[in-house]
Short mmCIF file of C-alpha atoms in Angstrom, two decimals:
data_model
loop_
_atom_site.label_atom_id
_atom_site.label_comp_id
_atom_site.label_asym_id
_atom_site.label_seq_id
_atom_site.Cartn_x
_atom_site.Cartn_y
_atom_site.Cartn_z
CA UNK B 1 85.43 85.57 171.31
CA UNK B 2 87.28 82.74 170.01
CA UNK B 3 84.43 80.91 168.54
CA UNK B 4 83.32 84.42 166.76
CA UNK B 5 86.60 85.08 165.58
CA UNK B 6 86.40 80.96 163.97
CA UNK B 7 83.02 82.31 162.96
CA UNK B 8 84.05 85.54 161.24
CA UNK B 9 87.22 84.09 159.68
CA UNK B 10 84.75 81.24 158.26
CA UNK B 11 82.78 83.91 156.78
CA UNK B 12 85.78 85.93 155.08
CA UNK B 13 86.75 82.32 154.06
CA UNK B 14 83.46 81.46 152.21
CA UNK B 15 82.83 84.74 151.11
CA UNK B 16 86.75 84.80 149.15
CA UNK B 17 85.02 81.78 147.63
CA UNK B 18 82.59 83.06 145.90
CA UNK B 19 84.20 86.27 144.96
CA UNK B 20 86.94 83.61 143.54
CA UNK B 21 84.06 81.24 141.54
CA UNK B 22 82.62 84.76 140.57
CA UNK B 23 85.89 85.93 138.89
CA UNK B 24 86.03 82.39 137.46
CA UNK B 25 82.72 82.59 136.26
CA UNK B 26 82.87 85.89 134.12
CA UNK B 27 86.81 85.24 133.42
CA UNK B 28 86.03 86.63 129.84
CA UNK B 29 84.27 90.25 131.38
CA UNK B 30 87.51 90.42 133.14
CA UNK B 31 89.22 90.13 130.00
CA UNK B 32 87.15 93.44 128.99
CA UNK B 33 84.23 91.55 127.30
CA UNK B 34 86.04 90.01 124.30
CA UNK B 35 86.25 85.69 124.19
CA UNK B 36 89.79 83.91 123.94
CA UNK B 37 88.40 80.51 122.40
CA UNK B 38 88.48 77.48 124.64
CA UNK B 39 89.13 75.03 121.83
CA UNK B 40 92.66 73.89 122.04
CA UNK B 41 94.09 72.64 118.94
CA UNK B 42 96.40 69.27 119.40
CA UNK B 43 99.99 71.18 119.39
CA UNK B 44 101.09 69.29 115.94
CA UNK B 45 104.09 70.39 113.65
CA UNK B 46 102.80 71.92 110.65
CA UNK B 47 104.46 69.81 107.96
CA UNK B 48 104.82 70.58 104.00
CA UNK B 49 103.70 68.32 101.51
CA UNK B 50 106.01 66.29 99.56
CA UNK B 51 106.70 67.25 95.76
CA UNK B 52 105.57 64.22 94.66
CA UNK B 53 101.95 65.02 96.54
CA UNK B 54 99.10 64.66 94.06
CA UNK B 55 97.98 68.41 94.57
CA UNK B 56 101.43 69.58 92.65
CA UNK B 57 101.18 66.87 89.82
CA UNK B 58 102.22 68.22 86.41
CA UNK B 59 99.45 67.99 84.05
CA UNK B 60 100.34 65.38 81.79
CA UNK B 61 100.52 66.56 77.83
CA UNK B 62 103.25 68.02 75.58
CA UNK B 63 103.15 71.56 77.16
CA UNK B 64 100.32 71.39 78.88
CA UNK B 65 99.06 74.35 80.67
CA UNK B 66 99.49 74.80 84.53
CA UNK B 67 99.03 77.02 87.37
CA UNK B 68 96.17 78.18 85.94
CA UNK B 69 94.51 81.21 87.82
CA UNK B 70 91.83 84.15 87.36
CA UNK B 71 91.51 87.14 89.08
CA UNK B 72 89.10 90.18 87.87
CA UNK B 73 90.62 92.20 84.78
CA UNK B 74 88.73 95.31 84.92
CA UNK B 75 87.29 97.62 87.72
CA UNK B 76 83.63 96.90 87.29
CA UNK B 77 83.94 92.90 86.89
CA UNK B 78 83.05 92.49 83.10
CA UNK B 79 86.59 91.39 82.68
CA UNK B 80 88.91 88.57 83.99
CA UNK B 81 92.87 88.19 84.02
CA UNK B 82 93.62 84.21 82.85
CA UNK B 83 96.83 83.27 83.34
CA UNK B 84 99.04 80.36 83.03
CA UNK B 85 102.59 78.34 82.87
CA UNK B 86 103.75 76.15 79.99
CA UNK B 87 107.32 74.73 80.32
CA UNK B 88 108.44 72.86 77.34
CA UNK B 89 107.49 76.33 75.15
CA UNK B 90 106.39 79.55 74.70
CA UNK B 91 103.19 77.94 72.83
CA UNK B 92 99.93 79.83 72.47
CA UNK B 93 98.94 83.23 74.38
CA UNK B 94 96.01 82.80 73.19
CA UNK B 95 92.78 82.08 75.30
CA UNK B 96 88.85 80.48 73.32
CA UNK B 97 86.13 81.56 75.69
CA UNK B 98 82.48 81.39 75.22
CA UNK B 99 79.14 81.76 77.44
CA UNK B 100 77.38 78.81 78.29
CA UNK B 101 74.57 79.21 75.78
CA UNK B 102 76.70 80.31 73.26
CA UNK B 103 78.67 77.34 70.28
CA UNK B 104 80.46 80.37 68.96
CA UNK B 105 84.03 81.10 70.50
CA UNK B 106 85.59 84.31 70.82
CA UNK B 107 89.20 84.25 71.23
CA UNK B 108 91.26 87.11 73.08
CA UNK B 109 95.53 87.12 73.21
CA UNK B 110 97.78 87.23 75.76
CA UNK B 111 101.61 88.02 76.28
CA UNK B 112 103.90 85.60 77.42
CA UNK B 113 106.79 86.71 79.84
CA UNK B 114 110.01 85.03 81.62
CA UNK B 115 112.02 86.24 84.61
CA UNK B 116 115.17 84.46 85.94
CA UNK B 117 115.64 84.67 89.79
CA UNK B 118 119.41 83.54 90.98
CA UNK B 119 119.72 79.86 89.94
CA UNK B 120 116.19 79.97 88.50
CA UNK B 121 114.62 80.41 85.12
CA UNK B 122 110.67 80.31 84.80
CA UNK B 123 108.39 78.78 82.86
CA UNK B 124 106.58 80.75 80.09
CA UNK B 125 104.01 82.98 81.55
CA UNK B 126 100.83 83.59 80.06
CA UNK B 127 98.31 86.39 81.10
CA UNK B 128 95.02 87.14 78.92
CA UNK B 129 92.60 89.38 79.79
CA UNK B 130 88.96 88.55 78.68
CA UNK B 131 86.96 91.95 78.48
CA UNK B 132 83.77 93.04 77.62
CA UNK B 133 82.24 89.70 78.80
CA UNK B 134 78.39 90.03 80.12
CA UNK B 135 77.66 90.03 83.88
CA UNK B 136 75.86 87.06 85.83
CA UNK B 137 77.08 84.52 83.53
CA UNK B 138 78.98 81.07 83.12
CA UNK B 139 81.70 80.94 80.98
CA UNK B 140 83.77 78.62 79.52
CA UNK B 141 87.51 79.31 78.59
CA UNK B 142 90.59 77.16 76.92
CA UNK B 143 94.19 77.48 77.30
CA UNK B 144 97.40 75.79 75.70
CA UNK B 145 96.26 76.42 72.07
CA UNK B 146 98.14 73.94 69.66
CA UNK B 147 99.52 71.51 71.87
CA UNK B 148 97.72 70.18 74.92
CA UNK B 149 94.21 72.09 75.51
CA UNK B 150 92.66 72.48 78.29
CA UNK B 151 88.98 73.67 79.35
CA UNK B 152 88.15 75.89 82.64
CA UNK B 153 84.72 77.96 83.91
CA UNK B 154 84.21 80.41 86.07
CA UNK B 155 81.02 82.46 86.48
CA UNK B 156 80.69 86.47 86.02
CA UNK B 157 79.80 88.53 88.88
CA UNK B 158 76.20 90.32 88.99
CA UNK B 159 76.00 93.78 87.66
CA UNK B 160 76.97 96.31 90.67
CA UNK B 161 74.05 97.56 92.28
CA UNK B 162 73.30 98.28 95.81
CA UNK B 163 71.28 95.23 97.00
CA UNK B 164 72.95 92.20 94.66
CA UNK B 165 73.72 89.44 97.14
CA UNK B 166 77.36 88.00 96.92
CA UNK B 167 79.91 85.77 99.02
CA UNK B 168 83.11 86.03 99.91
CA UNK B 169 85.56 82.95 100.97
CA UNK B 170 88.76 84.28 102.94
CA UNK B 171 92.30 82.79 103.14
CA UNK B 172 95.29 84.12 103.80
CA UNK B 173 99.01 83.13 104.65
CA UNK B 174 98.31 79.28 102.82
CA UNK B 175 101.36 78.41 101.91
CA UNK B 176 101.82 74.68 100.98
CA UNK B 177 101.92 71.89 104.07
CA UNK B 178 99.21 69.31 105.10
CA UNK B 179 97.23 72.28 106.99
CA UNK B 180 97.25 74.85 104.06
CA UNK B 181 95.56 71.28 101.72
CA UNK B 182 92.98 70.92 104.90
CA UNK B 183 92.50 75.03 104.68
CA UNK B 184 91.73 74.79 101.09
CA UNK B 185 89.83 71.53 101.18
CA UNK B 186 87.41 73.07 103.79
CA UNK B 187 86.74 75.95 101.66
CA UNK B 188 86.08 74.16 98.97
CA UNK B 189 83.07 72.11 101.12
CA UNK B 190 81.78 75.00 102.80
CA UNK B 191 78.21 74.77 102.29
CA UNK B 192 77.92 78.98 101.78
CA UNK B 193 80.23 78.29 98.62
CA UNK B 194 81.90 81.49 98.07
CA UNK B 195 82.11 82.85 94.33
CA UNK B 196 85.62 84.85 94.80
CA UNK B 197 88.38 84.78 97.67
CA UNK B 198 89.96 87.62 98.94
CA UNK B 199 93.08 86.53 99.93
CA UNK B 200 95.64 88.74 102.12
CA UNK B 201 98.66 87.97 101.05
CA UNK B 202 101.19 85.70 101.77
CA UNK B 203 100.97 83.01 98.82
CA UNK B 204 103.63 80.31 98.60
CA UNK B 205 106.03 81.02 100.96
CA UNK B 206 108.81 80.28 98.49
CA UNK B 207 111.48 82.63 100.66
CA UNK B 208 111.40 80.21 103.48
CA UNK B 209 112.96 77.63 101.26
CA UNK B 210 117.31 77.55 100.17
CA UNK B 211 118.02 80.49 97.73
CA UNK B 212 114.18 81.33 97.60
CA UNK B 213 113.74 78.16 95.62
CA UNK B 214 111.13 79.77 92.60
CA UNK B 215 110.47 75.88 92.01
CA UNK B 216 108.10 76.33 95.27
CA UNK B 217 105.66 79.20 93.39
CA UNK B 218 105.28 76.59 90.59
CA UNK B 219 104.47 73.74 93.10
CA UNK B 220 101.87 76.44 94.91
CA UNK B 221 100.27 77.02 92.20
CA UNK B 222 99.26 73.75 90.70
CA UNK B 223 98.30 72.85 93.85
CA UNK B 224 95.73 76.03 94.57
CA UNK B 225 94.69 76.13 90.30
CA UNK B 226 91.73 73.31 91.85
CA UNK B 227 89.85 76.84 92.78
CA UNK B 228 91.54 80.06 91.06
CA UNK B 229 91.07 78.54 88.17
CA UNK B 230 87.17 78.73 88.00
CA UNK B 231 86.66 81.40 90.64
CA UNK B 232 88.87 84.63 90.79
CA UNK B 233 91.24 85.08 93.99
CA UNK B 234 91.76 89.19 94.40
CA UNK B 235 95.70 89.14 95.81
CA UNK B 236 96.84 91.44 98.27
CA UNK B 237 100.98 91.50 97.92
CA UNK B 238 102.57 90.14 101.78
CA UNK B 239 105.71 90.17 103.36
CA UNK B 240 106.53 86.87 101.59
CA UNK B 241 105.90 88.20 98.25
CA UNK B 242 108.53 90.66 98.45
CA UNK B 243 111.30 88.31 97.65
CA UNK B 244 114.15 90.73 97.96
CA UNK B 245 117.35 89.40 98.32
CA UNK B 246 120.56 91.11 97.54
CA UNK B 247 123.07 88.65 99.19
CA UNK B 248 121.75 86.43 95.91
CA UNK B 249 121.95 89.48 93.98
CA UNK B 250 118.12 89.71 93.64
CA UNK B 251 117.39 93.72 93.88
CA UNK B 252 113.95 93.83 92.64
CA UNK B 253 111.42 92.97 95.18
CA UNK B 254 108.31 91.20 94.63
CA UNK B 255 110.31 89.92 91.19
CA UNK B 256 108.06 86.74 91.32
CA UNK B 257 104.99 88.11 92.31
CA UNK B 258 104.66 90.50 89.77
CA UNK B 259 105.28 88.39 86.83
CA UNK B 260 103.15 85.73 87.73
CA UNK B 261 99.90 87.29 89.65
CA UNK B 262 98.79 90.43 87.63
CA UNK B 263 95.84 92.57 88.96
CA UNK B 264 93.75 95.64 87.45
CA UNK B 265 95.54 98.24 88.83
CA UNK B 266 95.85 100.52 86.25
CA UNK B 267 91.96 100.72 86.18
CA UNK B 268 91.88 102.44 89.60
CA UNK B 269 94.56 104.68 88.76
CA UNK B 270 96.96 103.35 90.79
CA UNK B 271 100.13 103.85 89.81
CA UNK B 272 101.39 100.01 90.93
CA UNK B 273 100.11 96.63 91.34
CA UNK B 274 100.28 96.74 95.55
CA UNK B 275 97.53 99.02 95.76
CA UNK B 276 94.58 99.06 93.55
CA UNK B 277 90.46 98.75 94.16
CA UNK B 278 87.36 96.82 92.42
CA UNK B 279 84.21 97.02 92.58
CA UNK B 280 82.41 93.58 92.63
CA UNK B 281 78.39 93.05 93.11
CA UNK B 282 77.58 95.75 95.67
CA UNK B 283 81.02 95.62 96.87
CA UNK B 284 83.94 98.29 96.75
CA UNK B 285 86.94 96.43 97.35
CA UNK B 286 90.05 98.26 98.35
CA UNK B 287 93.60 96.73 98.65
CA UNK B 288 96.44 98.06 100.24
CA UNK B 289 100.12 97.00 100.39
CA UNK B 290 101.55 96.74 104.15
CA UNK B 291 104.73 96.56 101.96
CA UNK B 292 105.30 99.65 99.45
CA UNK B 293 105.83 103.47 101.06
CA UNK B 294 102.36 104.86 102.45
CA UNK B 295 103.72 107.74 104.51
CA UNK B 296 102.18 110.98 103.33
CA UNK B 297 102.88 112.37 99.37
CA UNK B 298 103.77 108.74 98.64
CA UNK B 299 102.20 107.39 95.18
CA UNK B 300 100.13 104.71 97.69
CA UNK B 301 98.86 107.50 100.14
CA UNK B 302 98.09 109.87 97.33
CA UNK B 303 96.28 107.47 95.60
CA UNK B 304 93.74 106.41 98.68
CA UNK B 305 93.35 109.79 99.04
CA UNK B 306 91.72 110.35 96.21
CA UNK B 307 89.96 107.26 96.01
CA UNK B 308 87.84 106.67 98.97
CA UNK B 309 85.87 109.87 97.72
CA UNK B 310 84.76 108.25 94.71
CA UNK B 311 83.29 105.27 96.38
CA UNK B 312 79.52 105.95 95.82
CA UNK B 313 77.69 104.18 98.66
CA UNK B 314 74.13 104.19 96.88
CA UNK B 315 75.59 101.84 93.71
CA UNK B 316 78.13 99.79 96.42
CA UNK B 317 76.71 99.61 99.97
CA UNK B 318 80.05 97.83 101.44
CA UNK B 319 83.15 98.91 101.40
CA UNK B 320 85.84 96.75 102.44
CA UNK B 321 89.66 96.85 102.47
CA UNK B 322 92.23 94.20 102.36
CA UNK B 323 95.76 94.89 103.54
CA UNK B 324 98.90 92.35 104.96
CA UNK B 325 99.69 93.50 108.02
CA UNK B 326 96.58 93.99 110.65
CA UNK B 327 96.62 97.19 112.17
CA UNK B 328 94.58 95.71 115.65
CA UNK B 329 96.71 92.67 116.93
CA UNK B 330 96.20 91.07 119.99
CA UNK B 331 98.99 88.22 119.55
CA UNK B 332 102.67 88.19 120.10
CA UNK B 333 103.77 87.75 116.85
CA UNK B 334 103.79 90.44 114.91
CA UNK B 335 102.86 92.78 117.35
CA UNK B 336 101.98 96.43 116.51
CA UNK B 337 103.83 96.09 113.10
CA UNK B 338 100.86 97.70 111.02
CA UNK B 339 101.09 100.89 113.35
CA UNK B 340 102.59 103.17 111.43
CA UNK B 341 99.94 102.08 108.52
CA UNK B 342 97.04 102.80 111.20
CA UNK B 343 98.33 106.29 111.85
CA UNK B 344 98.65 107.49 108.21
CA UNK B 345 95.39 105.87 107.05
CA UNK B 346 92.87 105.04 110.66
CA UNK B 347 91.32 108.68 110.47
CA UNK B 348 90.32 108.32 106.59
CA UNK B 349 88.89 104.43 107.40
CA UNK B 350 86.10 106.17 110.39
CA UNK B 351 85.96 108.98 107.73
CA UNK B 352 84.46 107.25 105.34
CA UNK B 353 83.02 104.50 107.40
CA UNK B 354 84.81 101.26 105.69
CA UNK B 355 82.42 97.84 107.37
CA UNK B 356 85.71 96.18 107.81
CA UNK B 357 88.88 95.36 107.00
CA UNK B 358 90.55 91.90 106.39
CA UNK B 359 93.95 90.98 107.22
CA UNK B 360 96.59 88.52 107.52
CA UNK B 361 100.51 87.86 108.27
CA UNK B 362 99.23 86.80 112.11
CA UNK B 363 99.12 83.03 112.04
CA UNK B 364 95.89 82.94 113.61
CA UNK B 365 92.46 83.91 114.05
CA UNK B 366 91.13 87.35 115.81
CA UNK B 367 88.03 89.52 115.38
CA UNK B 368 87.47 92.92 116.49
CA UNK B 369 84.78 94.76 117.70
CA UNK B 370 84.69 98.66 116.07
CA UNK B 371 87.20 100.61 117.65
CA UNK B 372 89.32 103.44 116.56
CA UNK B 373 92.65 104.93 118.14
CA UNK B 374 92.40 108.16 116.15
CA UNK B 375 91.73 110.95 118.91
CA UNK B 376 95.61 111.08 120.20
CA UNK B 377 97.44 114.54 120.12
CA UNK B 378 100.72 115.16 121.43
CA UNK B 379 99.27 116.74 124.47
CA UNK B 380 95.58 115.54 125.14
CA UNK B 381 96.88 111.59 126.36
CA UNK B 382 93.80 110.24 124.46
CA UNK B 383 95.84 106.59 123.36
CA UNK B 384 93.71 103.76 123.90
CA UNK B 385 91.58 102.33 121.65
CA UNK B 386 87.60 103.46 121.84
CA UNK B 387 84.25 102.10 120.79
CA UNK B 388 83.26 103.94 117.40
CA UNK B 389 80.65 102.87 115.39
CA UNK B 390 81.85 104.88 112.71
CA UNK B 391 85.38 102.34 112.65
CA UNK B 392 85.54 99.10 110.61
CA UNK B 393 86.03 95.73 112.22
CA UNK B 394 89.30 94.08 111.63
CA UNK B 395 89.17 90.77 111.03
CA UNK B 396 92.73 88.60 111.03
CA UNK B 397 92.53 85.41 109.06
CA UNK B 398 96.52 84.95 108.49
CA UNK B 399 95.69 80.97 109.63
CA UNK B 400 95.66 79.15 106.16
CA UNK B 401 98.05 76.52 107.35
CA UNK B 402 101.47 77.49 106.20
CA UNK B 403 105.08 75.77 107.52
CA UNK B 404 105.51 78.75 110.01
CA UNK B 405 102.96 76.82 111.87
CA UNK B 406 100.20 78.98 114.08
CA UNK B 407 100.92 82.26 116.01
CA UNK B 408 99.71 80.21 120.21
CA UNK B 409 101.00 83.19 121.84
CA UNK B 410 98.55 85.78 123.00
CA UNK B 411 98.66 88.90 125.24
CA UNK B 412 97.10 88.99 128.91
CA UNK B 413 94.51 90.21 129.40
CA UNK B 414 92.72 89.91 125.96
CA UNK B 415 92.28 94.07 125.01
CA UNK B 416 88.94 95.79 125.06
CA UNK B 417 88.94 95.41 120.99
CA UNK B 418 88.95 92.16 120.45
CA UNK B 419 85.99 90.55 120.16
CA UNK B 420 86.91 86.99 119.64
CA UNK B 421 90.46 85.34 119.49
CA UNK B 422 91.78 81.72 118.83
CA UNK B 423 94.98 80.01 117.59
CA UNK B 424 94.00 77.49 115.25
CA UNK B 425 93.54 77.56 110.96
CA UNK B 426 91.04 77.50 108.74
CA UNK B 427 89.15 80.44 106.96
CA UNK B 428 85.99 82.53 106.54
CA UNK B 429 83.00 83.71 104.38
CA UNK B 430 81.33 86.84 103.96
CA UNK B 431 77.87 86.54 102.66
CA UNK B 432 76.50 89.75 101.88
CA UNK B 433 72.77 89.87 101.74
CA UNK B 434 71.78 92.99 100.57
CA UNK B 435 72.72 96.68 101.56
CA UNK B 436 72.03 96.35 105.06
CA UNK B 437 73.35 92.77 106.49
CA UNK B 438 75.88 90.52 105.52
CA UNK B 439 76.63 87.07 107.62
CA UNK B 440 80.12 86.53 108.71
CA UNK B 441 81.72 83.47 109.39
CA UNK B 442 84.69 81.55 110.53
CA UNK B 443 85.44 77.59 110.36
CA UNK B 444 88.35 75.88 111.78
CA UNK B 445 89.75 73.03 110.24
CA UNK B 446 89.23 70.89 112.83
CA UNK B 447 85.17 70.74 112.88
CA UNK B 448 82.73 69.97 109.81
CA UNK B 449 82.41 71.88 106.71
CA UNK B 450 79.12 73.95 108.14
CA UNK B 451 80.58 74.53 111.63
CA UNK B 452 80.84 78.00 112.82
CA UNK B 453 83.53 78.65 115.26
CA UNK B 454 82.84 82.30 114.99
CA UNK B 455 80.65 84.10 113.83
CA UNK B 456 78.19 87.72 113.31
CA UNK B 457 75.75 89.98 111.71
CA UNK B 458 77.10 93.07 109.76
CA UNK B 459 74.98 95.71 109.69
CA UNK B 460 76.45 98.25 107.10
CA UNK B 461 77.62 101.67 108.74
CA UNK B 462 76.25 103.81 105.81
CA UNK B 463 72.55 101.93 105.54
CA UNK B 464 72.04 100.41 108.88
CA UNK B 465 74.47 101.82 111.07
CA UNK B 466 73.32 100.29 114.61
CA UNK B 467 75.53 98.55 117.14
CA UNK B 468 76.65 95.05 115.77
CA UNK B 469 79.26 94.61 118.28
CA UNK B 470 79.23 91.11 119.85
CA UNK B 471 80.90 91.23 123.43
CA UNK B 472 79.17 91.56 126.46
#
């Protein structure tokens, strides 16, 4: 009896063993299917650059324009906001364009504006919009008329139609250390070369310095002109861009901002620059503001309202939205911050089937799989998260390298909805193919330009609405 009772506890013993490599084994179906990356990132402080870093240098000229930066000027993408900083003067609003193929230049004038922000007083800013200009083509455009010139390009987007191929880059939360330089530099050598960046807010980080030094938003944006000056950035407004600070007798949030990064808002209807939408290629592109009132009857919730009926998915297959704040967050930081926004807005997203939604403000990287949370009642106990391939995905790309440093902190066990999760910065692409599949992907900073740390097939929910989810 002895020997059997050896013999059985043996068995119990090797069988525990199994069970225990078993669990090991399938660790991430545990976790409910989604993958918490296995690449650890050497734990590094995320240091700024210094001032006198070659990425902030001040052009050299009497005046010379700087912090040059596009972003669309229109709704359809036949127009383009230029705008720039001189210091020494007000100078020239005035902006010489011209199409490649074309010696004769058109000229279009700006407006110049100051503001003054406690101890600060900016530069002269400069904001021309080019309209009327024809789609699909390469232009070339001038700035600091007079005194020191200098010559830019950027290329117009397609005409909007349902299967025009386009692609996306994605950054958000850069700020301006060694990391957010690597971030950039990386999108800049991606082979998929995106034409525009939606970025998702959080730009300079200029509140995290004494007295919310304004010098900082000058710094950030020589050192970011090297793109959004020949491609257009669309801004979404974060929590860094609010800038409101009353102890220095600063009332007026996102003061800064506002004067320096215009967008087309008024050709949405919106009634403010925080919420507006475009329409880019075969792309509607809707931006929210995590930031400005959204509860219902506000000017932002009566304006989505009305405008995700009007977006006509036979002329603009994909529909995505950009907000701050994500709405599905598996980290620590930050943690369920957008869910009041989800609420108010969740039900309209699976209404109207938005492909996915791209946010920030989480230093880090997670992707969903499509889930919504939108069946709860005060009675029925229906609160957790469920498949729905009606729902967007929600992707958060808040890891362009800022001085916060990365968001290492996760919850346990990674939730049902997320797909794929990792603490590390870099940024993504969206390549859109046509009005049925787009290629998604996401590259670390740490690997080569063409790696692919993560990555899928969209299938668009109006035109090919089949299961893209990715977990197992």
């Amino acid at each position: 009896m002895a020997v059997l009772r050896s013999s059985s506890r043996c068995s119990v013993s090797v069988i525990g063993a199994v069970l225990l490599v078993v669990l090991v084994l399938n660790g991430a179906n545990l976790c409910n299917g989604g993958k918490t990356s296995t690449f650890v990132r050497k734990v590094e402080k995320t240091v700024d650059m210094p001032l006198n870093s070659d990425v902030f240098r001040v052009p050299p000229g009497y005046n010379a324009p700087q912090q040059v930066h596009i972003t669309q000027g229109d709704h359809v993408g036949k127009g383009v906001i230029v705008s720039w900083v001189t210091q020494d003067e007000p100078g020239s609003s005035e902006v010489l364009y011209w199409s490649e193929n074309s010696e004769h230049k058109k000229t279009a004038k700006g407006k110049v504006y100051r503001y003054e922000f406690y101890n600060y007083t900016s530069g002269y800013i400069h904001h021309c919009t080019l309209k009327k200009l024809t789609y699909n083509t390469k232009y070339y455009y001038e700035v600091g008329i007079g005194h020191t010139v200098q010559q830019f390009w950027f290329i117009t987007p397609p005409e909007v139609g349902p299967d025009v191929p386009y692609t996306f880059g994605l950054i958000g939360d850069l700020g301006q250390s060694f990391d957010s330089n690597l971030t950039l530099t990386h999108y800049e050598h991606n082979p998929l070369k995106g034409q525009t960046v939606l970025f998702v807010g959080d730009l300079s980080y200029a509140d995290q310095y004494p007295n919310h030094d304004n010098a900082r938003w000058d710094s950030w944006g020589r050192f970011v002109e090297r793109s959004v000056a020949y491609q257009p950035w669309i801004w979404t407004a974060g929590n860094h861009e609010i800038d409101f600070a009353p102890e220095l007798g600063e009332n007026e949030p996102f003061k800064p901002f506002t004067h320096r990064y215009l967008v087309p808002y008024r050709a949405s209807n919106s009634t403010a620059p925080f919420w507006y939408s475009i329409k880019r290629a075969s792309v509607y592109i809707i931006v929210l503001s995590s930031y400005s009132a959204y509860g219902k009857y506000t000017p932002q919730y009566k304006w989505l309202e009305q405008e995700l009926p009007k977006v006509n998915r036979t002329e603009t297959p994909w529909l995505i939205v950009m907000m701050h704040s994500p709405w599905y967050n598996s980290y620590n930081y930050h943690y369920m911050e957008g869910e009041t926004m989800r609420v108010m807005f969740e039900p309209w997203f699976v209404k109207y089937k938005v492909d996915v939604v791209f946010s920030g403000h989480v230093h880090a990287y997670e992707r969903s799989e499509r889930v919504s949370n939108v069946a709860y009642n005060i009675i029925n106990g229906l609160c957790a998260p469920i498949q729905d391939q009606s729902a967007p995905v929600y992707i958060t790309i808040g890891d362009g390298g800022n001085l916060e440093g990365l968001a290492t902190n996760m919850t346990e066990p990674q939730p049902k909805y997320s797909a794929y999760r990792e603490a590390s910065f870099g940024h993504a692409v969206f390549d859109i193919k046509n009005r049925t599949h787009a290629y998604y992907s996401w590259h670390r900073n740490q690997d080569g330009y063409a790696v692919e740390a993560d990555s899928m097939w969209f299938f668009n929910r109006i035109w090919h609405p089949v299961d893209d989810s990715t977990s197992a």
